[in-house]
mmCIF file of C-alpha atoms and ligand atoms in Angstrom:
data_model
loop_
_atom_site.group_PDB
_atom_site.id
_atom_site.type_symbol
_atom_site.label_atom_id
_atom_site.label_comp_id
_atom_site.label_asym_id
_atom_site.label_seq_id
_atom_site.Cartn_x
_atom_site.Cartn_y
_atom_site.Cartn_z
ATOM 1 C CA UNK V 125 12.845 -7.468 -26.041
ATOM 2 C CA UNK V 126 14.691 -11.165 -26.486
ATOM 3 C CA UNK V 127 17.748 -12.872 -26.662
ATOM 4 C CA UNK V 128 20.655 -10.267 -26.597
ATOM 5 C CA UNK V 129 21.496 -11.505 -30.417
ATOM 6 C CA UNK V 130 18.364 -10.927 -31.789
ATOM 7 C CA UNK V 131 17.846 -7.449 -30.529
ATOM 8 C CA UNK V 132 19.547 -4.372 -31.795
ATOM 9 C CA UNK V 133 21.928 -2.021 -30.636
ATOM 10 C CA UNK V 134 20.643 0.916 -32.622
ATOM 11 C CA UNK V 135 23.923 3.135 -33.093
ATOM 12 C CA UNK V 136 24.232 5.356 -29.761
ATOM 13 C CA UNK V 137 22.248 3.332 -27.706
ATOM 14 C CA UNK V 138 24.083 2.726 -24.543
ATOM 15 C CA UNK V 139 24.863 -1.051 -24.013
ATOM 16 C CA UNK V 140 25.122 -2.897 -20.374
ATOM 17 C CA UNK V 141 26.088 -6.086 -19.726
ATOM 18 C CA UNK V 142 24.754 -8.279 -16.376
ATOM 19 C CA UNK V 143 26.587 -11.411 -16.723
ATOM 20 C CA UNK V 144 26.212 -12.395 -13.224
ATOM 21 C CA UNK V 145 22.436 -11.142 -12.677
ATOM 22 C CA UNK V 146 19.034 -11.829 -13.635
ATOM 23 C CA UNK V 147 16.141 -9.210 -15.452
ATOM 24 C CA UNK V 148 12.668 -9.020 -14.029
ATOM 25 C CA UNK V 149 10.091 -6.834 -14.422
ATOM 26 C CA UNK V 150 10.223 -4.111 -11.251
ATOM 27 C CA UNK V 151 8.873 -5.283 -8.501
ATOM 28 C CA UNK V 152 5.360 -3.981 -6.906
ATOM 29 C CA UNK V 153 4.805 -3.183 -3.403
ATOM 30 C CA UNK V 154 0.790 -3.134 -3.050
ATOM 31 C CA UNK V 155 1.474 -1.598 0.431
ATOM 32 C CA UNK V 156 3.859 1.133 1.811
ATOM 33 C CA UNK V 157 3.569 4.125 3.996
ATOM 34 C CA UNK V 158 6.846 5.692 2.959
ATOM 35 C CA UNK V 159 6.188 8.943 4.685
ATOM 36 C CA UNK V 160 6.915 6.361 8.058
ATOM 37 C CA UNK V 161 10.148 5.414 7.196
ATOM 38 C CA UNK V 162 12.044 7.372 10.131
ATOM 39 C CA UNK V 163 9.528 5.786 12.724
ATOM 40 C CA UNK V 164 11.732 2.184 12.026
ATOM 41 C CA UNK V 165 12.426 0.359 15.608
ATOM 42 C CA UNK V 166 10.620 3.312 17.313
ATOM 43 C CA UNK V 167 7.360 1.545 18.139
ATOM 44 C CA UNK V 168 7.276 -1.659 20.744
ATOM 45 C CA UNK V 169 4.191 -1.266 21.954
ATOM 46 C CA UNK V 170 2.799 -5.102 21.534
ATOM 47 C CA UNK V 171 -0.857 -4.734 21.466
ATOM 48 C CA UNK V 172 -2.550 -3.036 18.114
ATOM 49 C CA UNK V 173 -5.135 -0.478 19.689
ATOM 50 C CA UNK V 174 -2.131 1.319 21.807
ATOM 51 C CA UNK V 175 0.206 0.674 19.189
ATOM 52 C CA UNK V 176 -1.941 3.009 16.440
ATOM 53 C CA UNK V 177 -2.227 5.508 18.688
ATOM 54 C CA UNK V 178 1.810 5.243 19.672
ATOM 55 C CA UNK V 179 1.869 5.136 15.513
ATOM 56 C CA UNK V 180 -0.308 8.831 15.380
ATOM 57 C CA UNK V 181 1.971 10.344 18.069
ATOM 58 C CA UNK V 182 4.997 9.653 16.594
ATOM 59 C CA UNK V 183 3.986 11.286 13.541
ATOM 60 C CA UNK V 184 2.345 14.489 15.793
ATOM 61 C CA UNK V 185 5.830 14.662 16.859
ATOM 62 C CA UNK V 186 6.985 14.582 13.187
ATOM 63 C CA UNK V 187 8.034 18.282 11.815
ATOM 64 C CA UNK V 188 7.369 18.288 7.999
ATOM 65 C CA UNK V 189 10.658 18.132 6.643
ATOM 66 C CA UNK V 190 11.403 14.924 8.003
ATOM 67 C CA UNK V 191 8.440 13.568 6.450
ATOM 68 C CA UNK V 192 9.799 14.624 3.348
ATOM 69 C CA UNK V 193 13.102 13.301 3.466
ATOM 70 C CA UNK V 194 11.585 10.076 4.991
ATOM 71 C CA UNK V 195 9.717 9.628 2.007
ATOM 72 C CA UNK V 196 12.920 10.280 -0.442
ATOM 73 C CA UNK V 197 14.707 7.616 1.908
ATOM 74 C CA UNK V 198 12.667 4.919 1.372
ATOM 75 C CA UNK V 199 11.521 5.862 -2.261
ATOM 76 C CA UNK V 200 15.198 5.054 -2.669
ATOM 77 C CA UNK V 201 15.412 1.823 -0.824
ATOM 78 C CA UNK V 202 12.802 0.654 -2.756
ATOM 79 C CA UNK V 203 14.563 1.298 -5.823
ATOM 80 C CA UNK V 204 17.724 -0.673 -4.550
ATOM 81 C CA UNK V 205 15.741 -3.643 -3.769
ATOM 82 C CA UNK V 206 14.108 -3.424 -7.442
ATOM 83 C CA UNK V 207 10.659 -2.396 -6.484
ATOM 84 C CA UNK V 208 9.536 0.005 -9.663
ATOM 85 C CA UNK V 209 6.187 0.936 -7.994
ATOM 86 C CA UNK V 210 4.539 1.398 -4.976
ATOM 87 C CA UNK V 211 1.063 1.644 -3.294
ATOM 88 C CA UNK V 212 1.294 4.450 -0.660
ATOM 89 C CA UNK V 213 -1.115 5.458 1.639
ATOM 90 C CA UNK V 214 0.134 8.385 3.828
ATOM 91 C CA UNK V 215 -1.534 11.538 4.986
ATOM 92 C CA UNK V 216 1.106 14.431 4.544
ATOM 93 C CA UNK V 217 1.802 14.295 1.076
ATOM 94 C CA UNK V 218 5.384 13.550 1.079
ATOM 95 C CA UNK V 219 5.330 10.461 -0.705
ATOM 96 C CA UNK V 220 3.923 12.082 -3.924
ATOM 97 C CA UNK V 221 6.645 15.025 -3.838
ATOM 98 C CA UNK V 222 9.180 12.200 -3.718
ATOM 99 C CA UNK V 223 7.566 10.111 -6.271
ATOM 100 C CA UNK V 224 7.176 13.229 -8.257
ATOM 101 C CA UNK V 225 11.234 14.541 -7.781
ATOM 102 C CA UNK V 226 12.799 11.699 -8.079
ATOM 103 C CA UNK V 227 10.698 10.036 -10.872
ATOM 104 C CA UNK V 228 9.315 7.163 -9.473
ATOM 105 C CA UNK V 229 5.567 5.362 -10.304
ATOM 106 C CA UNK V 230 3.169 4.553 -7.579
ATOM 107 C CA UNK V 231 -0.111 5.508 -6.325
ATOM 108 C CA UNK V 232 -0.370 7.411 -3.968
ATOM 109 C CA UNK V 233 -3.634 7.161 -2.012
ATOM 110 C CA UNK V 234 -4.231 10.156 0.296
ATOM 111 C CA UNK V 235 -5.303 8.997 4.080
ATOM 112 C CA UNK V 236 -8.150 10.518 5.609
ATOM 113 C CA UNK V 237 -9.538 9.825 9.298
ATOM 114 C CA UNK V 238 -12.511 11.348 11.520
ATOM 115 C CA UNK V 239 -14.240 8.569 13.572
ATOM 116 C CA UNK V 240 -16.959 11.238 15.009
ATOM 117 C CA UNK V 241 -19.727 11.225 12.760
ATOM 118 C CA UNK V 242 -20.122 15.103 13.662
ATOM 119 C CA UNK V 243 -16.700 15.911 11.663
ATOM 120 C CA UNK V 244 -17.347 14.520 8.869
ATOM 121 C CA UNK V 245 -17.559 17.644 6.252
ATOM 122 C CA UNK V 246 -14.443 19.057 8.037
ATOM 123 C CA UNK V 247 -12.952 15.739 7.210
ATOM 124 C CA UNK V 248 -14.153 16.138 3.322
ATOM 125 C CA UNK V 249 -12.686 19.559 3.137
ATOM 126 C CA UNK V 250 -9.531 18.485 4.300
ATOM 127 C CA UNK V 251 -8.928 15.524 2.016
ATOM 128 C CA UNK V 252 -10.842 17.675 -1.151
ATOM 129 C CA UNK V 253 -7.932 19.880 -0.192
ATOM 130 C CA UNK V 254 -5.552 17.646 0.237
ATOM 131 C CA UNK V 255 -6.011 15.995 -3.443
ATOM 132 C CA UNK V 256 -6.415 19.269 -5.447
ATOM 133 C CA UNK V 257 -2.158 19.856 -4.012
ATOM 134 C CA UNK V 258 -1.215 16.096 -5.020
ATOM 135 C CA UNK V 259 -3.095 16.329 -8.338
ATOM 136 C CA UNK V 260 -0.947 19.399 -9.240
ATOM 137 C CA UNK V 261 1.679 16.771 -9.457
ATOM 138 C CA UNK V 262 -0.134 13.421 -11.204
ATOM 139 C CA UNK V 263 0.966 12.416 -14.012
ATOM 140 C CA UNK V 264 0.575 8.963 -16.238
ATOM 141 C CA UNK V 265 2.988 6.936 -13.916
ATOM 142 C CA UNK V 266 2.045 8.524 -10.374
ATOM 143 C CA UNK V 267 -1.449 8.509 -9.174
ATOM 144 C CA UNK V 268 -3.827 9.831 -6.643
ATOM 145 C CA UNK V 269 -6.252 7.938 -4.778
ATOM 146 C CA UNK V 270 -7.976 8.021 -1.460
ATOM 147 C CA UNK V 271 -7.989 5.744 1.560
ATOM 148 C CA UNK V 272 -10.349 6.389 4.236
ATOM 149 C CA UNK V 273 -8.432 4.746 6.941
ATOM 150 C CA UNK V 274 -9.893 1.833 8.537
ATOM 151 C CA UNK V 275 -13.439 1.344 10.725
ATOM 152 C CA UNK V 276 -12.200 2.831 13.956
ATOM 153 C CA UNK V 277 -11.104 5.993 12.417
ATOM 154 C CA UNK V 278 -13.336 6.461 9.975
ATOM 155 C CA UNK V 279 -16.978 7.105 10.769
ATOM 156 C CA UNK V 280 -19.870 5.652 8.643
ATOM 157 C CA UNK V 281 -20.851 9.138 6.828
ATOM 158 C CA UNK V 282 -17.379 9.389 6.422
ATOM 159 C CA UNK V 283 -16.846 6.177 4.549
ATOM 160 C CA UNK V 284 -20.172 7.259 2.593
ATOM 161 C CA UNK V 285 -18.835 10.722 1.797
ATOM 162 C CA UNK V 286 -15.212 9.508 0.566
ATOM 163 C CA UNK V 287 -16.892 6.811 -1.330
ATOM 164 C CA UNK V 288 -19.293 9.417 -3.642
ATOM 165 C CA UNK V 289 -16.103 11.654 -3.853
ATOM 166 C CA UNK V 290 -13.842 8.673 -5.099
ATOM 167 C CA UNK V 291 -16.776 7.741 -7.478
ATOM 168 C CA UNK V 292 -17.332 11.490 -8.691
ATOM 169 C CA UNK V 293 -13.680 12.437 -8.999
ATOM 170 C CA UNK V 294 -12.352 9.119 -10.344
ATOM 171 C CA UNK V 295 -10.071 8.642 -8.121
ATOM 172 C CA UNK V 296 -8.685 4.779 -6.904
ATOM 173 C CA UNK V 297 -9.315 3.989 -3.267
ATOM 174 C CA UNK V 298 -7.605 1.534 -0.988
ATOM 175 C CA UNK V 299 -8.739 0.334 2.529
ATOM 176 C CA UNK V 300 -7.325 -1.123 5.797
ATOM 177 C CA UNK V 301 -9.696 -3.323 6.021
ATOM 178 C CA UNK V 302 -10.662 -6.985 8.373
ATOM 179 C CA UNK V 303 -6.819 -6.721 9.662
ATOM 180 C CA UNK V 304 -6.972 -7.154 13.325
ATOM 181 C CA UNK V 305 -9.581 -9.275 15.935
ATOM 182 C CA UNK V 306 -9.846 -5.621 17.862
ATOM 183 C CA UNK V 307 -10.981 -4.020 14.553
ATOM 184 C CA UNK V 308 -13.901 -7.107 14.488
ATOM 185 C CA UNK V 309 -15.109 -6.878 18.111
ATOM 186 C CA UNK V 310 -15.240 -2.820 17.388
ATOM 187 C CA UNK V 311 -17.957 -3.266 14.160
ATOM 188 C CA UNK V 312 -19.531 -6.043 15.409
ATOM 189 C CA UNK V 313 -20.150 -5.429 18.881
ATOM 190 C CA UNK V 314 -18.860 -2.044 19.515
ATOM 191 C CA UNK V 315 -16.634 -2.827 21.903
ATOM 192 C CA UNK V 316 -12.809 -3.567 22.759
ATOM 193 C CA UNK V 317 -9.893 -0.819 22.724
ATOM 194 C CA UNK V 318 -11.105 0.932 19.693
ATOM 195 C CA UNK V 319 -14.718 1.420 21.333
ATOM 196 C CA UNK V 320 -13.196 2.508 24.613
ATOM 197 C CA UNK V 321 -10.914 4.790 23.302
ATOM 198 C CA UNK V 322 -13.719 6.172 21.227
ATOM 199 C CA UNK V 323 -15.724 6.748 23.685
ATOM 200 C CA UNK V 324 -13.317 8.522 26.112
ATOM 201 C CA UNK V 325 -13.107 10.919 23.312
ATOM 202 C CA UNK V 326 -16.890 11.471 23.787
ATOM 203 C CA UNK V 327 -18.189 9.538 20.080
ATOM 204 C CA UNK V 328 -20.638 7.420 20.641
ATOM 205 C CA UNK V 329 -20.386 3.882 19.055
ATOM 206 C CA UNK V 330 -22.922 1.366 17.373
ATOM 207 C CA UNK V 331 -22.891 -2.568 17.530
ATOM 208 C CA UNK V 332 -22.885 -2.887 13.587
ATOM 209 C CA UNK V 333 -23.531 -6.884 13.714
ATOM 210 C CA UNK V 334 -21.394 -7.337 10.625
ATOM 211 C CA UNK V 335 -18.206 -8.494 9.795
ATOM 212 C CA UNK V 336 -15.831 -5.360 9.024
ATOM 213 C CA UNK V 337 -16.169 -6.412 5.723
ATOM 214 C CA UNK V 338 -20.044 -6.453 5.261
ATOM 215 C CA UNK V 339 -20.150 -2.903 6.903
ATOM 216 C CA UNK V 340 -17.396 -1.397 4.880
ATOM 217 C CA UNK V 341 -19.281 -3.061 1.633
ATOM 218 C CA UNK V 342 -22.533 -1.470 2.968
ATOM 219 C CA UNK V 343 -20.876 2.110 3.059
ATOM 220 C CA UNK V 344 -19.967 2.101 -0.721
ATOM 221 C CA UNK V 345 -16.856 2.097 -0.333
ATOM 222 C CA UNK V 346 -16.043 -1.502 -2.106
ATOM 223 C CA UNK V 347 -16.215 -1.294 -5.482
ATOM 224 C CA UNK V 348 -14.259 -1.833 -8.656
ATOM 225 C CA UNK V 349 -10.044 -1.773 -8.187
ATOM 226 C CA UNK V 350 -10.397 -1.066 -4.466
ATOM 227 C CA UNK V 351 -7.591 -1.997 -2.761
ATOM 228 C CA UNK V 352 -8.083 -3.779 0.344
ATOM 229 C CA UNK V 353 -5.060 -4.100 2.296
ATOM 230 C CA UNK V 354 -5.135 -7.064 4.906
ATOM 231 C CA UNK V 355 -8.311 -9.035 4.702
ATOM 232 C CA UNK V 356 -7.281 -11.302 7.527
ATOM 233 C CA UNK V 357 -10.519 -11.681 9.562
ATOM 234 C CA UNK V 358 -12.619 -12.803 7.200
ATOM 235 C CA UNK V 359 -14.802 -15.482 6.210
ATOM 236 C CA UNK V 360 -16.108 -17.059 2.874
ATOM 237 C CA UNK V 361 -19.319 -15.022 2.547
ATOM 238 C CA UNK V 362 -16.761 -11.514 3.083
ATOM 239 C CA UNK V 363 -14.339 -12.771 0.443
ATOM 240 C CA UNK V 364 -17.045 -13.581 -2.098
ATOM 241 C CA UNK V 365 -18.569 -10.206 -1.608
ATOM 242 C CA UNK V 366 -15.028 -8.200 -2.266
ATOM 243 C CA UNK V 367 -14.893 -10.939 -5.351
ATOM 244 C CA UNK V 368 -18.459 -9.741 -6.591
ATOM 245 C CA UNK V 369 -17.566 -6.314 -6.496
ATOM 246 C CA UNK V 370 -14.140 -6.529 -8.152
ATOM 247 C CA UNK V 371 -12.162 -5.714 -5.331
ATOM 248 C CA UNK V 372 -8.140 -6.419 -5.084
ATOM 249 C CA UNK V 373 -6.234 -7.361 -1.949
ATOM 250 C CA UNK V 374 -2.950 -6.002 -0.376
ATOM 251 C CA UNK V 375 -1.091 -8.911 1.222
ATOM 252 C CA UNK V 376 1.080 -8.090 4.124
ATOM 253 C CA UNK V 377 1.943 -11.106 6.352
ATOM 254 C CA UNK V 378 5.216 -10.035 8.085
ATOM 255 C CA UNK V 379 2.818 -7.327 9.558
ATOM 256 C CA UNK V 380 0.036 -9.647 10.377
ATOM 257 C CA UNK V 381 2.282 -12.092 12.293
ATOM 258 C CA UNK V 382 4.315 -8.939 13.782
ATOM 259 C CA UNK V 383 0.661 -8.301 15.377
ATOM 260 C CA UNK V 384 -0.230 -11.096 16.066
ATOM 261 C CA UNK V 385 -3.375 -10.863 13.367
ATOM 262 C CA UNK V 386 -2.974 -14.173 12.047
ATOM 263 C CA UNK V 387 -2.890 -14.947 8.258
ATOM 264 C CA UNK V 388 -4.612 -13.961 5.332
ATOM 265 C CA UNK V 389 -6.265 -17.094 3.431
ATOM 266 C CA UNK V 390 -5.081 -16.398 -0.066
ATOM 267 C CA UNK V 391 -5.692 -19.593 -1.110
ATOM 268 C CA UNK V 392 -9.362 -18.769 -0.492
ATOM 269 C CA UNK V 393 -8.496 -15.160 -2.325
ATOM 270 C CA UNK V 394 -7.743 -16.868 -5.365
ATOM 271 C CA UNK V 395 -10.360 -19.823 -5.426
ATOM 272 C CA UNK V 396 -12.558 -16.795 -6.165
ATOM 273 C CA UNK V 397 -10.494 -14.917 -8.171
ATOM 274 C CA UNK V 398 -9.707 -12.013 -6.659
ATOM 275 C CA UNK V 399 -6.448 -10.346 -7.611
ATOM 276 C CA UNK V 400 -3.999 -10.111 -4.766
ATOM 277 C CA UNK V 401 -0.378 -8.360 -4.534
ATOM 278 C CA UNK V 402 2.090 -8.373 -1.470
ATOM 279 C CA UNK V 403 2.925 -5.303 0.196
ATOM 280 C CA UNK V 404 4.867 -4.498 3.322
ATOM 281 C CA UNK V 405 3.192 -2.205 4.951
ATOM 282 C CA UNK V 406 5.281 0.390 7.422
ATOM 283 C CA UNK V 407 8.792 0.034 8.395
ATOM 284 C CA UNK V 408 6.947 0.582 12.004
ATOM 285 C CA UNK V 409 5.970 -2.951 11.670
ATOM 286 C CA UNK V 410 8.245 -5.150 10.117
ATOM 287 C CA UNK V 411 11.689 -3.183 10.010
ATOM 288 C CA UNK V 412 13.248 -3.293 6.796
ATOM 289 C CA UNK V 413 10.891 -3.599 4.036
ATOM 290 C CA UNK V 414 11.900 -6.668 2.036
ATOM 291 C CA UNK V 415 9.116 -8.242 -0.910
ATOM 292 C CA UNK V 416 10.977 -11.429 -1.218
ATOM 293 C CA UNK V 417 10.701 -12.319 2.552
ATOM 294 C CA UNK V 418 7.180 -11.424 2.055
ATOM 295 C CA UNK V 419 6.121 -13.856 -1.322
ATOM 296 C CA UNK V 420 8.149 -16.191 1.188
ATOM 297 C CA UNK V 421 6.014 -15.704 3.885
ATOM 298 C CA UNK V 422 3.068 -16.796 1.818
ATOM 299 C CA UNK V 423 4.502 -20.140 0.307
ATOM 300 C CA UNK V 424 6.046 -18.492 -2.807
ATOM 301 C CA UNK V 425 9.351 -19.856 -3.936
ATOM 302 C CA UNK V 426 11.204 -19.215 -7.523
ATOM 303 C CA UNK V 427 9.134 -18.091 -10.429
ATOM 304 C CA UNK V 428 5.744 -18.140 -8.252
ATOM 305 C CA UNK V 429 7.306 -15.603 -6.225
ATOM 306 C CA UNK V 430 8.258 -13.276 -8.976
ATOM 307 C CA UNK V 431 5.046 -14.027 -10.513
ATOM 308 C CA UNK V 432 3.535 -12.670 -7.171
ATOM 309 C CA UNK V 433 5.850 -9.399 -6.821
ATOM 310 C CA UNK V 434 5.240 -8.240 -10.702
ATOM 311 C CA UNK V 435 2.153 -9.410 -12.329
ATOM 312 C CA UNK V 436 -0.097 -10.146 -10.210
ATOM 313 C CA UNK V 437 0.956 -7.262 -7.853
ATOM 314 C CA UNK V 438 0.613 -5.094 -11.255
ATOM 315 C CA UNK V 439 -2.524 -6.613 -11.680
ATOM 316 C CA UNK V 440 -4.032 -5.725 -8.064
ATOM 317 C CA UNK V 441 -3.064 -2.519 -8.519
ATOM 318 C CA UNK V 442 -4.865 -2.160 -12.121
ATOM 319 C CA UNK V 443 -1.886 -1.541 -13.754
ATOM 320 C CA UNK V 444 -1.253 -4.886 -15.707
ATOM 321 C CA UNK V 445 -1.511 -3.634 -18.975
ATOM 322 C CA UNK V 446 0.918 -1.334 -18.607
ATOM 323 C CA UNK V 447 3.793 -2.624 -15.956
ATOM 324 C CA UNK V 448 4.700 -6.252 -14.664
ATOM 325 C CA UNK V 449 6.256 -8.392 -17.084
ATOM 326 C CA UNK V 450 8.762 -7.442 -19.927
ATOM 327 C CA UNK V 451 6.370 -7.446 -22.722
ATOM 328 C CA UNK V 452 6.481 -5.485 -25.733
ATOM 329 C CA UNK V 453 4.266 -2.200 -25.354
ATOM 330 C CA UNK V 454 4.655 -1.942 -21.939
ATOM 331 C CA UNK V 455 6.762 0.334 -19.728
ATOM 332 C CA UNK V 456 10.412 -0.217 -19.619
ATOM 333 C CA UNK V 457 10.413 -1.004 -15.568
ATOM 334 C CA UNK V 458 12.430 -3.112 -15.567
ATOM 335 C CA UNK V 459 15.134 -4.423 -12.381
ATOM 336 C CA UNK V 460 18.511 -6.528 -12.634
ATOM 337 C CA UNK V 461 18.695 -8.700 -9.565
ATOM 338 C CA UNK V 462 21.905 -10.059 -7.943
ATOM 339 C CA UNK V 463 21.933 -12.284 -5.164
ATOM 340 C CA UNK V 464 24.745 -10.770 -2.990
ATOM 341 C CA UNK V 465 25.744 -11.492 0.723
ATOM 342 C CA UNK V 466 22.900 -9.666 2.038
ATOM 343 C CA UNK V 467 20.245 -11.556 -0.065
ATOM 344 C CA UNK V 468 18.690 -10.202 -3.232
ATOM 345 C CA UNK V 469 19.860 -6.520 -4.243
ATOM 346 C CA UNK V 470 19.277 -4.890 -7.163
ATOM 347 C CA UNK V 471 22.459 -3.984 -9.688
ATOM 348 C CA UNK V 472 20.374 -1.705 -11.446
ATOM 349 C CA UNK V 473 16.221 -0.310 -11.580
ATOM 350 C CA UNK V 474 14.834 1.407 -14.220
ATOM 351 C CA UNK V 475 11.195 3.303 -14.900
ATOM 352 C CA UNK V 476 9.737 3.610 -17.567
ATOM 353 C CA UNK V 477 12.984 3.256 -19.180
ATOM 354 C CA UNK V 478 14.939 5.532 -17.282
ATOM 355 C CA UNK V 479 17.527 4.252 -14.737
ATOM 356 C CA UNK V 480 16.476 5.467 -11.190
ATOM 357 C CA UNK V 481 18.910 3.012 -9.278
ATOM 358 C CA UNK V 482 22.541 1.709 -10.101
ATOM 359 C CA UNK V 483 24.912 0.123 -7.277
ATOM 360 C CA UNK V 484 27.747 2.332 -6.667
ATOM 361 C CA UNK V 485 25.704 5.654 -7.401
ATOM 362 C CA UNK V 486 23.362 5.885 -5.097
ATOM 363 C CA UNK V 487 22.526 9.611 -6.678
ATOM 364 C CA UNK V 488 21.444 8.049 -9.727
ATOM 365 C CA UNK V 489 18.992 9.880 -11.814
HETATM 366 ZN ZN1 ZN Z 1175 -0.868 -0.101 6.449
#
């Protein structure tokens, strides 16, 4: 690490020269559902209750393979755009078998849903099962986690239930959590078009009286490293308690102002110190995924932005020690950036010291 004449060229050590480009740490996306990346332009439905369920449809309609090479696809558009590692939450697996072939790092947090209470074991077996096949495949750079959905998919035992098993198996969780009004007016007052729906299926649904937040907090499911992705509809008192409990926050305004959530108050985030990374979220929302048009979104410009998209999106992930800045000791993740016609591309990505990405190869491996 240094100025090129200071370091060594050890004798048959390959040597590459960027004259024309810049080297950053890789960049972290705190939020991706890979395994989405063939649903792009497919969904226009403009309010967030129908668009969800236009969102599980699509991926009813989905055979496996496609999942598969969806996953591969945008594994490797990540890697062209610099992005080193990723925080996945997807429910058919296909992200971790591209992580896994290709060689990438990431996390890769399996989803699990059941909003009727009465489901709830079948629900456990199906994620216990679901991890024990992803596990096969975890190694030091490419984790498992879970996510139990969001509020109107995931029933209150359920959140309970994934919360014990996260605890007992050790396993990183990550939320959608406080990202839409509709999600607010369903915990608080049990109603809007998560309620009806809900109920039309026959589950019966509670007025919680608390901020999506508060009730997600009071489920057990906040704790340590969890990942909440959104946080828009919250207020001091909800950020505070995600502070207390040593939560981190996934950032995703191109998707908030694609729905029409509003935006995040990171400045509050970090007046109580809670680590937060960008993410994208789905292709389904904001079309190409792109990090730099998302630390712009937020206010970031120059070395704030970078700042943003390695360290601190390293360090919402719990991974700062080992990824996120080029620092001695830590992984060789590394991206050379050129700013080309089409913005900011990368020339060439590398994990953990091995180059994943160069342009003009697109089958590098
Ligand atoms: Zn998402």
């Amino acid at each position: 690490m240094g100025p090129d004449a200071q370091v060594p060229t050890p004798r048959g050590v390959q040597s590459l020269h960027f004259p024309d480009a810049e080297l950053l740490p890789g960049l972290v996306n705190c939020h991706t559902h890979l395994e989405l990346t063939h649903l792009g332009g497919q969904n226009a439905e403009p309010e967030f209750a129908p668009w969800i369920r236009r969102v599980r449809e699509l991926k009813e309609n989905t055979p496996h393979p496609q999942f598969l090479e969806s996953a591969a696809t945008g594994l490797r558009q990540c890697w062209r755009a610099g992005v080193t590692c990723i925080a996945d939450t997807g429910s058919t697996g296909a992200v971790m078998e591209a992580l896994h072939d290709l060689g990438g790092r990431g996390i890769v947090y399996q989803e699990v849903f059941g909003p009727d209470p009465a489901k709830c074991a079948a629900s456990m077996q199906e994620l216990d099962a679901a991890v024990l096949q992803l596990r096969r495949l975890a190694t030091a750079q490419l984790l498992v986690g879970v996510s139990p959905h969001a509020p109107y998919t995931v029933s209150a035992p359920l959140y309970k239930a994934v919360a014990e098993y996260a605890r007992r198996e050790r396993l990183p969780v990550a939320v959608h959590l406080a990202e839409s009004k509709e999600e607010t007016q369903f915990v608080r007052d049990g109603a809007g078009p998560f309620a009806e729906a809900l109920r039309l299926r026959g589950i019966i649904v509670e007025a919680r009286h608390l901020s999506p937040v508060q009730y997600v907090v009071k489920q057990g499911v906040i704790g340590r490293g969890t990942l909440c992705i959104h946080c828009v509809q919250v207020d001091q008192d909800d950020v505070q308690a995600l502070a207390e409990r040593g939560a981190t926050i996934a950032h995703c305004p191109r998707s908030n102002a694609v729905h029409r959530h509003g935006r995040a108050s990171l400045k509050v985030f970090h007046e109580e110190g809670i680590p937060v990374g960008l993410g994208t979220d789905s292709v389904v929302s904001v079309g190409e995924l792109d990090l730099w048009a998302e630390a712009a979104a937020s206010g970031f410009t120059g070395d704030d932005a970078v700042r943003m998209l390695t360290i601190e999106g390293a360090r919402a992930l719990g991974w700062e020690s080992e990824i996120g800045s080029l620092t001695r000791g830590k992984a060789a993740d590394l991206a050379v950036i050129a700013v080309g016609p089409t913005g900011r591309q990368a020339v060439l990505t590398a994990i953990a010291g091995r180059i994943v990405h160069r342009a003009g190869s697109p089958q590098a491996r």
